[in-house]
PDB file of C-alpha atoms in Angstrom:
ATOM      1  CA  MET F 244      68.709  47.638  40.016  1.00  0.00           C
ATOM      2  CA  THR F 245      70.967  50.001  39.671  1.00  0.00           C
ATOM      3  CA  LYS F 246      72.978  48.289  37.303  1.00  0.00           C
ATOM      4  CA  ALA F 247      69.708  48.249  34.707  1.00  0.00           C
ATOM      5  CA  PHE F 248      69.033  52.119  35.279  1.00  0.00           C
ATOM      6  CA  ILE F 249      72.977  52.678  33.699  1.00  0.00           C
ATOM      7  CA  ILE F 250      72.153  50.693  31.010  1.00  0.00           C
ATOM      8  CA  ILE F 251      68.829  52.009  30.583  1.00  0.00           C
ATOM      9  CA  ALA F 252      70.329  55.359  30.411  1.00  0.00           C
ATOM     10  CA  ILE F 253      73.299  54.570  28.149  1.00  0.00           C
ATOM     11  CA  VAL F 254      70.822  53.223  25.610  1.00  0.00           C
ATOM     12  CA  PHE F 255      68.702  56.083  25.296  1.00  0.00           C
ATOM     13  CA  ILE F 256      71.373  58.058  25.162  1.00  0.00           C
ATOM     14  CA  LEU F 257      73.031  55.917  22.477  1.00  0.00           C
ATOM     15  CA  ILE F 258      69.575  56.110  20.474  1.00  0.00           C
ATOM     16  CA  ILE F 259      69.249  60.092  20.704  1.00  0.00           C
ATOM     17  CA  GLY F 260      72.948  60.584  20.209  1.00  0.00           C
ATOM     18  CA  GLY F 261      72.435  58.704  16.836  1.00  0.00           C
ATOM     19  CA  MET F 262      69.044  60.626  15.715  1.00  0.00           C
ATOM     20  CA  VAL F 263      70.899  64.049  16.574  1.00  0.00           C
ATOM     21  CA  THR F 264      73.724  62.790  13.953  1.00  0.00           C
ATOM     22  CA  LEU F 265      70.929  61.454  11.202  1.00  0.00           C
ATOM     23  CA  LEU F 266      69.383  64.820  11.639  1.00  0.00           C
ATOM     24  CA  LYS F 267      72.378  66.699  10.705  1.00  0.00           C
ATOM     25  CA  THR F 268      73.864  64.699   7.792  1.00  0.00           C
ATOM     26  CA  ALA F 269      69.775  64.841   6.460  1.00  0.00           C
ATOM     27  CA  ASN F 270      70.531  68.337   7.171  1.00  0.00           C
ATOM     28  CA  LYS F 271      73.500  68.634   4.994  1.00  0.00           C
ATOM     29  CA  TYR F 272      72.320  66.575   2.325  1.00  0.00           C
ATOM     30  CA  LYS F 273      69.194  68.052   1.508  1.00  0.00           C
ATOM     31  CA  PHE F 274      67.730  67.611  -1.459  1.00  0.00           C
ATOM     32  CA  PRO F 275      67.346  71.584  -3.302  1.00  0.00           C
ATOM     33  CA  ASP F 276      64.251  73.238  -3.396  1.00  0.00           C
ATOM     34  CA  THR F 277      64.416  73.395  -6.930  1.00  0.00           C
ATOM     35  CA  TYR F 278      64.726  69.916  -6.939  1.00  0.00           C
ATOM     36  CA  ASP F 279      62.263  67.693  -9.625  1.00  0.00           C
ATOM     37  CA  LYS F 280      60.631  65.335  -6.291  1.00  0.00           C
ATOM     38  CA  SER F 281      58.941  62.986  -9.049  1.00  0.00           C
ATOM     39  CA  LYS F 282      61.664  61.748  -9.712  1.00  0.00           C
ATOM     40  CA  THR F 283      63.118  60.363  -6.156  1.00  0.00           C
ATOM     41  CA  GLY F 284      60.542  57.107  -6.264  1.00  0.00           C
ATOM     42  CA  PHE F 285      58.959  58.248  -2.521  1.00  0.00           C
ATOM     43  CA  ASP F 286      55.917  59.032  -3.709  1.00  0.00           C
ATOM     44  CA  ASP F 287      52.860  59.327  -1.203  1.00  0.00           C
ATOM     45  CA  GLU F 288      50.224  57.708  -3.518  1.00  0.00           C
ATOM     46  CA  GLU F 289      50.397  54.287  -4.970  1.00  0.00           C
ATOM     47  CA  ASP F 290      49.913  53.635  -8.458  1.00  0.00           C
ATOM     48  CA  ASP F 291      48.005  50.070  -8.938  1.00  0.00           C
TER      49      ASP F 291
END
């Protein structure tokens, strides 16, 4: 039973650590405010 708790704790630490590193790198490579967001292809509304 304690092995399961240790494994779950390690998995949570890895997931949280990965999220923190993703957020740090995402902030580093963020688009400038003047960038034209219509060219990125990530539009919220779909044109059919």
